CSV table of C-alpha atoms in Angstrom, one decimal:
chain,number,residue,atom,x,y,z
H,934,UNK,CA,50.0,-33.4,-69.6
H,935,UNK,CA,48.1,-35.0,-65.9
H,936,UNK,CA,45.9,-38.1,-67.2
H,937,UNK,CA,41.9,-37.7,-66.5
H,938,UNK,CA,39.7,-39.8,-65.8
H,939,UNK,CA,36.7,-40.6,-67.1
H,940,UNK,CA,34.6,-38.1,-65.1
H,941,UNK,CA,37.1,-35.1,-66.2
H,942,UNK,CA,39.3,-35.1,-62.8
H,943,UNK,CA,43.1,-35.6,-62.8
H,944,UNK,CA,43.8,-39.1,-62.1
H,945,UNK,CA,46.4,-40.1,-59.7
H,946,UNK,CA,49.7,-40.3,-61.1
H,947,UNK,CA,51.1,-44.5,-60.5
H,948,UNK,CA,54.2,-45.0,-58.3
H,949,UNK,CA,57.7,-45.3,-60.1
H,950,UNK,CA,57.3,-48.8,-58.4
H,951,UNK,CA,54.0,-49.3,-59.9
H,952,UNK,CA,51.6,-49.3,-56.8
H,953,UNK,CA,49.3,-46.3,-56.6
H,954,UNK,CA,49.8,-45.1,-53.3
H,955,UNK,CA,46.3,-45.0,-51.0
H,956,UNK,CA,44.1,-42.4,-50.6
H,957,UNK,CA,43.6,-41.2,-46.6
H,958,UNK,CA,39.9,-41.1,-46.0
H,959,UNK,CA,38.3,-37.9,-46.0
H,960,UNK,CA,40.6,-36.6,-48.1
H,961,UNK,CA,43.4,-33.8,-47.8
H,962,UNK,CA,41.0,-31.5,-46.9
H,963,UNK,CA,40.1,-33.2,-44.1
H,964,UNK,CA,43.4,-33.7,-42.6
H,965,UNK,CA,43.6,-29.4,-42.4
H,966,UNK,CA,41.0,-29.0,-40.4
H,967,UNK,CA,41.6,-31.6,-37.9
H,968,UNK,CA,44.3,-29.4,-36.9
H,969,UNK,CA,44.3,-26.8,-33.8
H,970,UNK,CA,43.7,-23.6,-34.4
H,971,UNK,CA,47.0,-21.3,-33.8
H,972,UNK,CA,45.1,-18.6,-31.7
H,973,UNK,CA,43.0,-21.4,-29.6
H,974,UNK,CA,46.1,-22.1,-27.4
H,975,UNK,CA,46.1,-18.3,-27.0
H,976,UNK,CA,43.0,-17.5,-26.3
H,977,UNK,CA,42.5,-20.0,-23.6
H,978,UNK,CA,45.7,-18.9,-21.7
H,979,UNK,CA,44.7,-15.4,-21.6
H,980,UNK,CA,41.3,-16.8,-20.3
H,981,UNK,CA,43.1,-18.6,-17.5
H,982,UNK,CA,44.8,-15.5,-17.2
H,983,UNK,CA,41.8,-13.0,-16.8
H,984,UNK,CA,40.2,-15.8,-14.4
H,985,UNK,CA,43.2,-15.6,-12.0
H,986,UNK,CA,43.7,-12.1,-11.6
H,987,UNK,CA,39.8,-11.9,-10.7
H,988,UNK,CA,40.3,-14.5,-8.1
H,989,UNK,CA,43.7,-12.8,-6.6
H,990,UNK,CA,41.9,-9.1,-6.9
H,991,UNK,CA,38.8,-10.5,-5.1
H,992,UNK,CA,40.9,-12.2,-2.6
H,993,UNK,CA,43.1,-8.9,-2.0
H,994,UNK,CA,40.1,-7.0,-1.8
H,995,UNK,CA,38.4,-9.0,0.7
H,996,UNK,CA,41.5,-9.0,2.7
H,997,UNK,CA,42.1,-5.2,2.4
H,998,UNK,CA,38.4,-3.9,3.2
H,999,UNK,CA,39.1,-2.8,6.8
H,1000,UNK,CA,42.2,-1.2,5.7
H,1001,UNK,CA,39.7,0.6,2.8
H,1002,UNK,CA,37.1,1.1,5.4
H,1003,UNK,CA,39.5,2.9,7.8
H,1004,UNK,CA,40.9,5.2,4.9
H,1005,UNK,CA,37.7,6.2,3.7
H,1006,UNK,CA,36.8,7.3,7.5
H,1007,UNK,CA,40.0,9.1,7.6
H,1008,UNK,CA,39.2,11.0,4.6
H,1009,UNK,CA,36.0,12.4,5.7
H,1010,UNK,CA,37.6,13.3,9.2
H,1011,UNK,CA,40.2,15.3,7.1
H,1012,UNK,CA,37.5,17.0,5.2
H,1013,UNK,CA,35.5,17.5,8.5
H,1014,UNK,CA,38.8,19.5,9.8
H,1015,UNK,CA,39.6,20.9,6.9
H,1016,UNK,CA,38.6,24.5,7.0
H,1017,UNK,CA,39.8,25.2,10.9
H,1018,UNK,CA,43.5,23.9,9.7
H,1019,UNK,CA,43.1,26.2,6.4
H,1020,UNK,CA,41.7,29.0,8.1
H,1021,UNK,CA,44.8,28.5,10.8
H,1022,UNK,CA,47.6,28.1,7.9
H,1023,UNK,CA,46.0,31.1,6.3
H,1024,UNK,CA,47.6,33.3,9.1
H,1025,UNK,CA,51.2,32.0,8.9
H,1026,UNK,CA,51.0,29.0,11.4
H,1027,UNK,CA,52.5,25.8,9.2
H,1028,UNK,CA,49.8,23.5,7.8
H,1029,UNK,CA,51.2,20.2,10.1
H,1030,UNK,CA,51.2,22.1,13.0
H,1031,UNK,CA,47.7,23.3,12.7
H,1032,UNK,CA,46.3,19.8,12.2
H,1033,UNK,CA,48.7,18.9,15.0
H,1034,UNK,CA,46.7,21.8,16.9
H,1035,UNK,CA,43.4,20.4,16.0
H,1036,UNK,CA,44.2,17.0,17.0
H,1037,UNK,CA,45.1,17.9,20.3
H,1038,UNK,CA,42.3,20.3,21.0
H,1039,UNK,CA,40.0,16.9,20.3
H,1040,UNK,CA,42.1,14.5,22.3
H,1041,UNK,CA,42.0,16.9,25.0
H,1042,UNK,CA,38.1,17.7,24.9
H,1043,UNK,CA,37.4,13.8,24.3
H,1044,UNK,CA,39.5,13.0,27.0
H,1045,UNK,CA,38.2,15.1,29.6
H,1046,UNK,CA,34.3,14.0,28.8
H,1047,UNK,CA,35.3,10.2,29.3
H,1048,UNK,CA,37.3,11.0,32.5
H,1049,UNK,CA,34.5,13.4,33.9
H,1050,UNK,CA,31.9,10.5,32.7
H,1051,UNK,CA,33.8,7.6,33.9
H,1052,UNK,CA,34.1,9.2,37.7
H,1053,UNK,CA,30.5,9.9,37.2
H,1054,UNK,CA,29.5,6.1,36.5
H,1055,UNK,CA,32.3,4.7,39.0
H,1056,UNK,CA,30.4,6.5,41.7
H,1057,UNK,CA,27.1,5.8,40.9
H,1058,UNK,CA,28.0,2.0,40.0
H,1059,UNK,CA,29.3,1.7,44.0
H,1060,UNK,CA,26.3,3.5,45.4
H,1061,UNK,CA,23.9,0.9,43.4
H,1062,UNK,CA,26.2,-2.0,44.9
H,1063,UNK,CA,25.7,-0.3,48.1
H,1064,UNK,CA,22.2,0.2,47.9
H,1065,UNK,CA,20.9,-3.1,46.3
H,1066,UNK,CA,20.4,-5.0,49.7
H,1067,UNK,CA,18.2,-2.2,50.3
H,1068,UNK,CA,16.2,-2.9,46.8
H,1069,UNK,CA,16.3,-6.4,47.8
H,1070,UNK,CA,14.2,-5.8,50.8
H,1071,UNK,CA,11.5,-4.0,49.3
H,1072,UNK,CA,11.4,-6.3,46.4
H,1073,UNK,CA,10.9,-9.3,48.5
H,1074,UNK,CA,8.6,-7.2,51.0
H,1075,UNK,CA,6.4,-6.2,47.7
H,1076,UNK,CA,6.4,-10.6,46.9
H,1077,UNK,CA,5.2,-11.0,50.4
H,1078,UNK,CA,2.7,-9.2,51.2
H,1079,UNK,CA,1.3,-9.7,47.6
H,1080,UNK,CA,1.3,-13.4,46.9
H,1081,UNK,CA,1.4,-14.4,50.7
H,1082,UNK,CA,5.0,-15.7,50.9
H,1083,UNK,CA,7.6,-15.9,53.1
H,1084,UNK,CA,10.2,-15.1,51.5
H,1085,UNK,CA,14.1,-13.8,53.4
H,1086,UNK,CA,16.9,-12.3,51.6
H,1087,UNK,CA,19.1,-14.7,52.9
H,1088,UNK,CA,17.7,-17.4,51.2
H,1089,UNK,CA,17.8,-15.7,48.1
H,1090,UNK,CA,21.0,-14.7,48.0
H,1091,UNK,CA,22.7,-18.1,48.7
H,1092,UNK,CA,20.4,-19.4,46.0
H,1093,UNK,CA,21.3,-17.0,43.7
H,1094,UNK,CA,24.9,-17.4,44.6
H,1095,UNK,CA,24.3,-21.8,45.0
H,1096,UNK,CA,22.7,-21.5,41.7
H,1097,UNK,CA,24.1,-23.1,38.1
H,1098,UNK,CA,23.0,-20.6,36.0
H,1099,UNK,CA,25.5,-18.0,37.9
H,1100,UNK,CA,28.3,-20.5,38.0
H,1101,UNK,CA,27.8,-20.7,34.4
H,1102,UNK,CA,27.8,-17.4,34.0
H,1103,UNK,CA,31.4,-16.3,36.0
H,1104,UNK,CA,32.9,-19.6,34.1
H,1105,UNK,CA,32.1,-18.1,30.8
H,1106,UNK,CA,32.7,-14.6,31.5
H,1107,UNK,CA,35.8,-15.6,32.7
H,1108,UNK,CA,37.0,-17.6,29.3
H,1109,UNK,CA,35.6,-14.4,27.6
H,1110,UNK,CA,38.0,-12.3,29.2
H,1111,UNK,CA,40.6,-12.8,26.4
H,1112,UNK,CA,38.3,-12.2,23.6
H,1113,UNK,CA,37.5,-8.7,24.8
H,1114,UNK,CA,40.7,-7.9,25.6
H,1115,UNK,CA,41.6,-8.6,22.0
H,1116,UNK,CA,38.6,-6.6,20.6
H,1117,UNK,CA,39.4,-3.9,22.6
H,1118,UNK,CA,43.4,-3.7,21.3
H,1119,UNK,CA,42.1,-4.1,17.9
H,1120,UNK,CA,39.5,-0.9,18.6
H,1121,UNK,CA,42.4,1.2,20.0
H,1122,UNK,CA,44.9,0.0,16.8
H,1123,UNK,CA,41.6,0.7,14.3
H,1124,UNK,CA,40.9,4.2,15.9
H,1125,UNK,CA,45.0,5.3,15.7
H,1126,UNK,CA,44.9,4.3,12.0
H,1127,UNK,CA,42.1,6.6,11.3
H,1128,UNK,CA,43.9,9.1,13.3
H,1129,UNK,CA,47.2,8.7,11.5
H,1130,UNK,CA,46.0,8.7,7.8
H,1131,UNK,CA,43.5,11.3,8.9
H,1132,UNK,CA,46.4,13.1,9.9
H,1133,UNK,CA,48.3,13.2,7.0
H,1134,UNK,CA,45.4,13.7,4.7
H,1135,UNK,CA,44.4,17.2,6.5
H,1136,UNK,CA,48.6,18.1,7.0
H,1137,UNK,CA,49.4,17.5,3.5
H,1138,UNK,CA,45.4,18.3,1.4
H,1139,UNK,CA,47.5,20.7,-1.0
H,1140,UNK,CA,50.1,18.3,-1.6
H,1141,UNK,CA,47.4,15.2,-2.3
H,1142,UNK,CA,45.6,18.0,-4.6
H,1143,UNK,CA,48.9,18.7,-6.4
H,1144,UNK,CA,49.9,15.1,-6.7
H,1145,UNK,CA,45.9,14.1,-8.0
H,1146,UNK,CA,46.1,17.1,-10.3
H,1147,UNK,CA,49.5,16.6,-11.6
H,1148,UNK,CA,47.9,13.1,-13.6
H,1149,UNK,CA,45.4,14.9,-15.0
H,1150,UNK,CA,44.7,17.6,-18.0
H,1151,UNK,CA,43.4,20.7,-17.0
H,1152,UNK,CA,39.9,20.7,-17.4
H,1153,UNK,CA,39.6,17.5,-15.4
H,1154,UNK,CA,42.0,19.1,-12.5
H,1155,UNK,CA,39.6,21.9,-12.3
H,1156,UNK,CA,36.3,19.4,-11.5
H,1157,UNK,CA,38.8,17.4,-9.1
H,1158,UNK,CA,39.0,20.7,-7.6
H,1159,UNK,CA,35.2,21.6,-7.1
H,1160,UNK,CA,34.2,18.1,-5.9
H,1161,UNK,CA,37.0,18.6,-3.6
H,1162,UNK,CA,35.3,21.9,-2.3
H,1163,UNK,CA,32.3,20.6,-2.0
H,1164,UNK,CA,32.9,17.1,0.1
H,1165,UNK,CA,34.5,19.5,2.8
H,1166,UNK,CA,31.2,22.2,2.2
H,1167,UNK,CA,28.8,19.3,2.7
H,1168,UNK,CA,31.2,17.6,5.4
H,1169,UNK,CA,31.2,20.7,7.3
H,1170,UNK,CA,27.1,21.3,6.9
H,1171,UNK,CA,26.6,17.6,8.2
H,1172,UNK,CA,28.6,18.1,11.1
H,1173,UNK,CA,26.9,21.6,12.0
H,1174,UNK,CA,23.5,19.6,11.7
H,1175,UNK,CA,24.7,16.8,13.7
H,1176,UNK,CA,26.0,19.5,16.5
H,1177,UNK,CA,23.2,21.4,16.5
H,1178,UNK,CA,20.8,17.8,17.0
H,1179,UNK,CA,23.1,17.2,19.9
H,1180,UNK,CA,22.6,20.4,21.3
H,1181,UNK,CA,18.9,20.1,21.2
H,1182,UNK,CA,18.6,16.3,21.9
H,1183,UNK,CA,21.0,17.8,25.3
H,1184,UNK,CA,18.7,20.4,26.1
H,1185,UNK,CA,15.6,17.9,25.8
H,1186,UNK,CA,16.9,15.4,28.1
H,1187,UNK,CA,18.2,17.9,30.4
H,1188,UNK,CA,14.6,19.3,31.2
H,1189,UNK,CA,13.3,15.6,32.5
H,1190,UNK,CA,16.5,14.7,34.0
H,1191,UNK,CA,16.3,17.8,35.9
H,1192,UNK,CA,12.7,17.4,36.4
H,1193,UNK,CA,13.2,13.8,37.5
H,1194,UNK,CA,15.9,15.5,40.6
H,1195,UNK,CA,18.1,12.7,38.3
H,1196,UNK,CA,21.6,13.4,39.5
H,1197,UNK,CA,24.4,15.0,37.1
H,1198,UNK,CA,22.0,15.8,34.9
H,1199,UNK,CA,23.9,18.0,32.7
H,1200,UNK,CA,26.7,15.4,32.0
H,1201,UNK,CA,23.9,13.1,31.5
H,1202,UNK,CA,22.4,15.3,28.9
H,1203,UNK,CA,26.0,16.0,27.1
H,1204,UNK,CA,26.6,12.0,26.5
H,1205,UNK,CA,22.8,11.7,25.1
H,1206,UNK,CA,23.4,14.4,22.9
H,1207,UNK,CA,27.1,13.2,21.5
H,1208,UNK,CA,26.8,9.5,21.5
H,1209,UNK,CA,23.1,9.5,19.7
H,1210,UNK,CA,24.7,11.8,17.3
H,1211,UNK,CA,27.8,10.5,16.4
H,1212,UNK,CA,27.6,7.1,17.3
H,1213,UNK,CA,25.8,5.7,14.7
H,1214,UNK,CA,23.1,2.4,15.0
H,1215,UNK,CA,23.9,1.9,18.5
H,1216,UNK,CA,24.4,5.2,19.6
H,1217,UNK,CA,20.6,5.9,20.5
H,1218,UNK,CA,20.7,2.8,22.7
H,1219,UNK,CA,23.8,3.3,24.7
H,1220,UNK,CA,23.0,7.1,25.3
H,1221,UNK,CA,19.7,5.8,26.5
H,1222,UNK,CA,21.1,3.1,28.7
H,1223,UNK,CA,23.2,5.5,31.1
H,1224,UNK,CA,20.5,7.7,32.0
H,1225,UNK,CA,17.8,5.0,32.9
H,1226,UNK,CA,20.5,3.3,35.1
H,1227,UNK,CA,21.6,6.1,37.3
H,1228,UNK,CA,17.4,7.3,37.3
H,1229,UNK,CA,17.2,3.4,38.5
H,1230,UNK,CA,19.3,4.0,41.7
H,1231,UNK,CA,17.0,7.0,42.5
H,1232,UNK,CA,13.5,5.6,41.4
H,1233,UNK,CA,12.5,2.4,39.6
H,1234,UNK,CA,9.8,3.9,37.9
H,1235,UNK,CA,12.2,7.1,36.7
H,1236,UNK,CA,13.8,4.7,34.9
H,1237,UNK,CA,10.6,3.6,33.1
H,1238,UNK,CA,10.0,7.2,32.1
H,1239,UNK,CA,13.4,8.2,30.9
H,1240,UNK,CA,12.7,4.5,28.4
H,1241,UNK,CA,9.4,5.9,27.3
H,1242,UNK,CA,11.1,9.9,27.1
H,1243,UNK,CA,14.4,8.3,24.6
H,1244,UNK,CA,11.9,6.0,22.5
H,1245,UNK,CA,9.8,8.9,21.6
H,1246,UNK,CA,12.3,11.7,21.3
H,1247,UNK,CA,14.1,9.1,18.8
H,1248,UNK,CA,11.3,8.8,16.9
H,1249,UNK,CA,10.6,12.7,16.4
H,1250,UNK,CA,14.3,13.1,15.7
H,1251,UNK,CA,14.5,10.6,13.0
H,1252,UNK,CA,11.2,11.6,11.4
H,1253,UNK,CA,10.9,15.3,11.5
H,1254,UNK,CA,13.9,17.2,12.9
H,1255,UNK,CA,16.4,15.4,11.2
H,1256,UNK,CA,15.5,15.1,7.8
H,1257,UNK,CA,14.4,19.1,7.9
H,1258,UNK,CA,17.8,20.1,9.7
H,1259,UNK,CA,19.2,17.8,6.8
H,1260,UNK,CA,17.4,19.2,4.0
H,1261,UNK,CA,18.8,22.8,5.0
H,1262,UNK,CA,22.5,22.1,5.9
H,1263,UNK,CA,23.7,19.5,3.7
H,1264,UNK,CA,20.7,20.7,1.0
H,1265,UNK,CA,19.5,17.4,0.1
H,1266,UNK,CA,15.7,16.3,0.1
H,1267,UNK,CA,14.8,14.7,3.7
H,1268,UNK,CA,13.7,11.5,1.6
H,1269,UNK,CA,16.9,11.2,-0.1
H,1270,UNK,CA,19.0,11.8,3.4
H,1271,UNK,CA,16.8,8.8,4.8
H,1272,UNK,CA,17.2,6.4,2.2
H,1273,UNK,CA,21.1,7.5,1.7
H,1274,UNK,CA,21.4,6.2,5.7
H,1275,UNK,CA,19.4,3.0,4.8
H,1276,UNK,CA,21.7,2.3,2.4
H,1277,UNK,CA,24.8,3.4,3.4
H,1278,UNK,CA,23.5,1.0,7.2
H,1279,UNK,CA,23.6,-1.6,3.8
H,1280,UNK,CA,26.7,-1.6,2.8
H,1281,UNK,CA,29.0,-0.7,5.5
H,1282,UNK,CA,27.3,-0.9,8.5
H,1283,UNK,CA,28.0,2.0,11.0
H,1284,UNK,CA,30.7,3.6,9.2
H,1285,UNK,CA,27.9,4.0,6.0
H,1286,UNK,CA,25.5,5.2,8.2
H,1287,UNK,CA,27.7,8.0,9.6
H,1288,UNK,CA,29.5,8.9,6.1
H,1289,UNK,CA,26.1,8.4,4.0
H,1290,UNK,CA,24.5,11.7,4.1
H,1291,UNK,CA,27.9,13.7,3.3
H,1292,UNK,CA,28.9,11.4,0.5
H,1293,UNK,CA,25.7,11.7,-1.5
H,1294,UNK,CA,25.3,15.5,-1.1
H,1295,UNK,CA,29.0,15.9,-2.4
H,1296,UNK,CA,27.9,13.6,-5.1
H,1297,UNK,CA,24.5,15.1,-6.1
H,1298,UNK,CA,26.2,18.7,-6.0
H,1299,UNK,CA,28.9,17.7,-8.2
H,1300,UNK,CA,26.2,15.9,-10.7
H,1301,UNK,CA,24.2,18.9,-11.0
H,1302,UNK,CA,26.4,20.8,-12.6
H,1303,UNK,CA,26.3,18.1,-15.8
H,1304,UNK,CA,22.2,18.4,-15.2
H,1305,UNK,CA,20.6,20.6,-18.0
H,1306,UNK,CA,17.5,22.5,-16.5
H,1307,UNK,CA,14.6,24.1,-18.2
H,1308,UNK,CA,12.5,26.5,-17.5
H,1309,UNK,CA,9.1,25.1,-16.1
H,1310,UNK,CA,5.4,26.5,-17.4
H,1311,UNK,CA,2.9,27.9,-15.1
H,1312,UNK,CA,0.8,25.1,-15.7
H,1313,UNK,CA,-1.5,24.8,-12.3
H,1314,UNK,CA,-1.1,21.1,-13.0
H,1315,UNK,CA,2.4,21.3,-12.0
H,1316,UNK,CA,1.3,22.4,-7.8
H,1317,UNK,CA,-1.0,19.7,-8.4
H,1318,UNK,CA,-4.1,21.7,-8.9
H,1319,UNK,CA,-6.6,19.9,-11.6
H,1320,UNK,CA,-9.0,21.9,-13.6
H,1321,UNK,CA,-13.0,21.7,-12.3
H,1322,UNK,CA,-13.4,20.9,-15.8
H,1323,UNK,CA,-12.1,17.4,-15.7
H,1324,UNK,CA,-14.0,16.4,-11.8
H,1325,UNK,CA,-16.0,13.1,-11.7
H,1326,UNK,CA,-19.4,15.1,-10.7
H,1327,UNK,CA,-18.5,17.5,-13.6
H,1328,UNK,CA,-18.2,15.1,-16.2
H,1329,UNK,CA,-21.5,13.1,-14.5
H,1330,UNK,CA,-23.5,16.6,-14.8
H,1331,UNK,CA,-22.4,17.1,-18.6
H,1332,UNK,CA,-22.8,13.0,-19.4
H,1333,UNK,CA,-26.8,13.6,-18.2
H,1334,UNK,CA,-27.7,17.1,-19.5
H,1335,UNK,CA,-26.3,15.3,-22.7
H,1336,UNK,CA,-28.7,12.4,-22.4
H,1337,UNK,CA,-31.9,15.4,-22.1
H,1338,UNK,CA,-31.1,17.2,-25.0
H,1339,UNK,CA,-30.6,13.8,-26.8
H,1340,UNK,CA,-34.1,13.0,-25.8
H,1341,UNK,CA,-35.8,16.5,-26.2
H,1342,UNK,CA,-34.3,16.5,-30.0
H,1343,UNK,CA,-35.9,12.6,-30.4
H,1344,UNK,CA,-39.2,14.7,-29.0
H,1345,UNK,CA,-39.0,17.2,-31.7
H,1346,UNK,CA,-38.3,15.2,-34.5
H,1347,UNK,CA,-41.2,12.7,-33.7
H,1348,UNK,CA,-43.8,15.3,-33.7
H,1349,UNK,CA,-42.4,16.7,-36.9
H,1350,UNK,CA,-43.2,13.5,-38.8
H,1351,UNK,CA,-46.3,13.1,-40.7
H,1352,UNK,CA,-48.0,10.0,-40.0
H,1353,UNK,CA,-48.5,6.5,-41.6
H,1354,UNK,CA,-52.3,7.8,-43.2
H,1355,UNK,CA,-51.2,10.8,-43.7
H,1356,UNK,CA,-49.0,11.8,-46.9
H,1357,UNK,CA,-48.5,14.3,-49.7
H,1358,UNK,CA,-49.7,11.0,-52.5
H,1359,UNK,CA,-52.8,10.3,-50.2
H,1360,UNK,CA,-53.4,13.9,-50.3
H,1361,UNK,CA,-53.7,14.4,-53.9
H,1362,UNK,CA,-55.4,11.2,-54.6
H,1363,UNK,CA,-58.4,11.5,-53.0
H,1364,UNK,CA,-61.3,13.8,-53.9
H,1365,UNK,CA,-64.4,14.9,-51.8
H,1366,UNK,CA,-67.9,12.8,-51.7
């Protein structure tokens, strides 16, 4: 049996060499938890873990957001093209060679616009060289006779070409050279990406549907399958509403070009109508540059009215044909298209602004199906209409014919009462002389 002590606890048992052995402050207790936990070691290695592939998935995605950028346009440019490449594999013709058929119908159309523009601007570009002598003249004429100089072109022009600021401004043009060069290679190898992936995305739409589907249970294959129908519905209306702006921002320009006696009006009036349209954030300004310089080489101040003509014809596009042409083609509220731009501008520049309006009618027309709807009373409240009942000069009207009858009532009640001589004790209490 363990010795005790004298408080009742087990004593400590003496050494077979007869030295008690010493006690390890805090105790045995003490010793245990000084010890690691087993899953602490764990946890923190799975932290470092979780931290580092965050780092490496922000890093890849940062590194791969053109590449995302340049799929997502693709996409839309498949579902633009979709229903002429169905409609032409729907008579026999094989799905890649439609799309092939598409494609070429495009290049073909582009190409002939840029050629037919670029003789256009060649030519008026070397009648504005020609003629600027000629400008020259009358400018310095106008300074002469105005502000009593005596001015001679000569003079000006081997200042102008004497001068530092134009030096400066071949040196670093010329250094420049290789920068645009490089921007312009990496514009032609952006657009053929879009062009390939679009490609493939419009050649092989049932066998990306198949694939998509194949991961998926039934129900969920049949939504992928409606919001697939509706991004090329709403894709299509956006491009039909975009056309048909173009066609009547062309016609609108046409009329004062031709007014103007602006040369090539009509080519004129085709880029302002598909550049403004389809050229997003800059398009407006670079369909409105071309116009005002060849209205320059016929008049100085045509140019000044075409400016004023594209700043106000922007402004009635953006704020009242657009957002209605919107509202009815994509079927989306004109507030909602506006902010969608704004926000698609936001977050991905150009390419959001041109894609915006598209991807958030697919979206809202796939969410309304998950939207519960209720019937909605005939309340008048509802149009907006309030009830005379609850106007300000109402309520005035009832607050003082409510004041009157409160005072007509004090009235009545007043001469009602009998008086302080008067009584029913006085009455019986007094007797006649």
């Amino acid at each position: 049996m363990a010795s005790t002590d004298e408080t009742g606890q087990p004593g400590q048992q003496a050494s077979p060499f007869g030295t008690t052995p010493p006690t390890p402050p805090g105790g045995h207790t003490a010793g245990q938890g000084a010890r690691m936990p087993r899953w602490l070691p764990r946890a923190m290695m799975l932290a470092l873990a979780l931290v580092g592939l965050f780092q490496l998935g922000s890093w890849a995605f940062h590194e791969l957001t053109g590449l995302l950028i340049n799929l997502l346009i693709a996409f839309f440019a498949a579902l633009a093209i979709e229903p002429a490449v169905s409609r032409m594999a729907s008579r026999g013709m094989r799905r890649g060679l439609a799309t092939f058929l598409v494609f070429i119908g495009l290049l073909i159309a582009i190409a002939g616009f840029i050629t037919l523009l670029g003789s256009m601007l060649a030519g008026q570009i070397i009648k504005i060289v020609e003629d600027f002598p000629a400008y020259l003249d009358s400018v310095i004429n106008w300074i002469n006779a105005h502000f009593h100089t005596d001015l001679k072109r000569v003079d000006v022009q081997e200042g102008l070409l004497r001068s530092d600021w134009l030096r400066s401004y071949v040196q670093n043009s010329a250094t420049g050279v290789l920068d645009v060069s490089g921007q312009v290679l990496g514009g032609l190898f952006q657009l053929l990406t879009i062009t390939l992936f679009a490609f493939y995305f419009a050649a092989d739409g049932p066998r990306l549907r198949r694939a998509l589907c194949s991961v998926l249970p039934p129900a969920r294959q049949a939504e992928v399958l409606r919001a697939w129908e509706i991004a090329v519905d709403k894709t299509g209306g956006y491009l039909y509403s975009r056309g048909l702006m173009a066609l009547i921002s062309g016609v609108a320009h046409y009329v004062l070009l031709q007014a103007l006696n602006v040369p090539y009006a009509p080519v004129l009036a085709v880029w302002v109508g598909l550049v403004s349209q389809f050229l997003p954030t800059i398009g407006t300004y670079l369909a409105g540059a071309l116009p005002m310089l060849i209205a320059f080489t016929v008049d100085p101040w045509y140019a000044l009215w075409v400016l004023v003509f594209v700043v106000l014809y922007q402004q009635f596009e953006n704020y009242v044909l657009q957002p209605k042409l919107t509202a009815k083609t994509v079927d989306i509220h004109p507030a909602v298209a506006f902010g969608s731009v704004i926000a698609g501008t936001a977050l991905l520049g150009a390419v959001g602004a041109l894609i915006a309006i598209p991807a958030v009618a697919t979206l809202q027309a796939f969410l309304g199906a998950y939207v519960k709807r209720y019937d909605v009373t005939d309340d008048p409240r509802v149009q907006g209409h309030r009830s005379r009942g609850t106007s300000i000069l109402t309520r005035l009207r009832n607050l003082l014919e409510g004041r009157q009858g409160a005072g007509a009532e004090d009235s009545a009640h007043s001469a009602q009462a009998p008086g302080p001589g008067s009584g029913p004790s006085s009455g019986e209490g007094s007797t006649p002389a």
